[in-house]
């Protein structure tokens, strides 16, 4: 009798309105087609939507998530399965795929400074947990360059 490999149940929690999330879904789809060892369940959600009630009952093997709220991140972490966070802040207890907030802020400020700008604005996603490091780094670099800084928080963030 052929050895049947048990498939892993993987949850994707993404806001599919964003191109980056759709790209992640395409990559996961390619992996599933090539490896054929995952069953994927998608929680399609808006950036600031609360977790669906069924997530609390979900049982699976792993999670790939772009959690825009700390509450959602904690809900998913409570599942005690391997999890990859795509919007992390480097302070959570999970694997994260991130870019270097400090380097990105420094490059942005340097670019605009070289172009002659002295006024800088940061559009923050409210007090979203995953954007705080970015904002702090940007503000530090603008202050270091003695620029004028304006921070515009998006009121819809949680």
Coordinates of C-alpha atoms in Angstrom, one line a residue:
X1 CA 0.0 0.0 0.0
X2 CA 1.3 3.5 -0.9
X3 CA 2.3 5.7 2.0
X4 CA -0.2 8.6 2.0
X5 CA 1.3 11.9 3.2
X6 CA -1.0 13.8 5.5
X7 CA -1.5 17.4 4.3
X8 CA -0.9 20.3 6.7
X9 CA -3.8 22.8 7.3
X10 CA -2.3 26.3 6.9
X11 CA -4.2 29.5 7.6
X12 CA -3.5 32.7 5.6
X13 CA -4.8 35.8 7.3
X14 CA -4.3 38.6 4.7
X15 CA -6.0 41.8 3.5
X16 CA -6.3 41.0 -0.2
X17 CA -6.9 44.6 -1.2
X18 CA -3.1 45.1 -0.9
X19 CA -0.9 44.1 -3.8
X20 CA 1.7 42.6 -1.4
X21 CA -0.9 40.3 0.1
X22 CA -2.1 39.1 -3.3
X23 CA 1.6 38.4 -4.2
X24 CA 2.0 36.3 -1.0
X25 CA -1.2 34.4 -2.0
X26 CA 0.3 33.7 -5.4
X27 CA 3.5 32.5 -3.9
X28 CA 1.7 30.2 -1.5
X29 CA -0.4 28.9 -4.4
X30 CA 2.7 28.1 -6.4
X31 CA 4.1 26.3 -3.4
X32 CA 0.9 24.3 -2.9
X33 CA 0.9 23.3 -6.6
X34 CA 4.5 22.2 -6.5
X35 CA 4.6 20.4 -3.1
X36 CA 1.0 19.3 -2.7
X37 CA 1.3 19.0 1.1
X38 CA -0.8 22.0 2.3
X39 CA -4.5 22.6 2.5
X40 CA -4.8 26.4 2.6
X41 CA -7.7 28.3 4.3
X42 CA -7.8 32.1 3.6
X43 CA -9.2 34.7 6.0
X44 CA -9.8 37.6 3.6
X45 CA -10.1 40.7 5.6
X46 CA -9.9 44.4 5.6
X47 CA -6.9 46.1 7.2
X48 CA -8.7 47.1 10.4
X49 CA -11.3 44.4 10.7
X50 CA -11.6 42.4 13.9
X51 CA -10.8 38.6 13.7
X52 CA -13.7 36.4 12.5
X53 CA -15.3 34.4 15.2
X54 CA -14.4 31.1 13.5
X55 CA -10.6 31.7 13.9
X56 CA -10.9 31.0 17.7
X57 CA -12.1 27.5 16.8
X58 CA -9.7 26.9 13.9
X59 CA -7.4 23.9 14.3
X60 CA -4.4 23.6 12.0
X61 CA -0.7 23.3 11.6
X62 CA 0.6 26.8 10.8
X63 CA -0.3 30.4 10.1
X64 CA 0.9 33.1 7.7
X65 CA -0.5 36.4 8.7
X66 CA -0.5 40.1 8.1
X67 CA -2.0 41.3 11.4
X68 CA -2.8 44.9 11.5
X69 CA -3.9 44.8 15.2
X70 CA -2.1 43.5 18.2
X71 CA -5.3 41.8 19.3
X72 CA -5.4 39.8 16.1
X73 CA -1.7 38.9 16.4
X74 CA -2.3 37.6 20.0
X75 CA -5.4 35.7 19.0
X76 CA -3.4 33.9 16.3
X77 CA -0.4 33.3 18.5
X78 CA -2.7 31.7 21.0
X79 CA -3.3 28.8 18.5
X80 CA 0.2 27.5 19.5
X81 CA 1.2 26.6 16.0
X82 CA 4.1 27.9 13.9
X83 CA 3.3 31.4 12.7
X84 CA 4.9 33.9 10.3
X85 CA 4.0 37.5 10.9
X86 CA 4.3 39.8 7.9
X87 CA 3.6 43.1 9.7
X88 CA 5.6 42.6 12.8
X89 CA 7.4 45.1 15.0
X90 CA 10.3 42.9 16.1
X91 CA 8.9 42.6 19.6
X92 CA 6.4 39.8 19.3
X93 CA 7.1 36.1 20.0
X94 CA 6.8 34.8 16.5
X95 CA 8.8 34.6 13.3
X96 CA 8.6 37.8 11.3
X97 CA 9.3 38.9 7.7
X98 CA 10.2 42.5 8.0
X99 CA 12.2 45.2 6.4
X100 CA 14.7 47.4 8.3
X101 CA 12.6 50.4 9.5
X102 CA 15.6 52.4 10.5
X103 CA 17.4 51.9 7.2
X104 CA 14.3 52.7 5.2
X105 CA 13.6 55.9 7.2
X106 CA 17.2 57.0 6.8
X107 CA 17.2 56.4 3.1
X108 CA 13.9 58.3 2.6
X109 CA 15.1 61.3 4.6
X110 CA 18.5 61.3 2.9
X111 CA 16.8 61.1 -0.5
X112 CA 14.5 64.1 0.1
X113 CA 17.2 66.1 1.8
X114 CA 19.5 65.7 -1.2
X115 CA 16.6 66.8 -3.4
X116 CA 16.4 70.0 -1.3
X117 CA 13.4 69.3 0.9
X118 CA 13.3 70.7 4.5
X119 CA 9.7 69.8 5.3
X120 CA 8.9 66.2 6.0
X121 CA 5.7 64.3 6.6
X122 CA 5.0 60.9 8.0
X123 CA 1.5 59.4 7.3
X124 CA 1.1 56.9 10.1
X125 CA -1.5 54.3 10.3
X126 CA -2.8 55.7 13.6
X127 CA -1.1 54.0 16.5
X128 CA -0.9 50.7 14.7
X129 CA 1.6 48.5 16.5
X130 CA 3.5 47.5 13.4
X131 CA 4.2 51.1 12.2
X132 CA 5.5 52.6 15.4
X133 CA 9.2 51.7 14.8
X134 CA 9.0 53.1 11.3
X135 CA 7.6 56.4 12.6
X136 CA 10.1 56.7 15.4
X137 CA 13.0 56.1 13.0
X138 CA 11.7 58.6 10.5
X139 CA 11.3 61.3 13.2
X140 CA 14.8 60.7 14.5
X141 CA 16.3 61.1 11.0
X142 CA 14.3 64.3 10.3
X143 CA 15.4 65.7 13.7
X144 CA 19.0 64.8 12.9
X145 CA 18.7 66.8 9.6
X146 CA 17.0 69.6 11.4
X147 CA 14.0 69.4 9.1
X148 CA 10.4 70.4 9.8
X149 CA 8.4 67.3 10.7
X150 CA 4.6 66.7 10.4
X151 CA 3.0 63.5 11.4
X152 CA -0.5 62.7 10.0
X153 CA -2.2 59.8 11.8
X154 CA -4.9 57.9 9.9
X155 CA -7.9 58.0 12.2
X156 CA -9.3 54.6 11.1
X157 CA -6.4 52.6 12.6
X158 CA -6.6 50.4 15.6

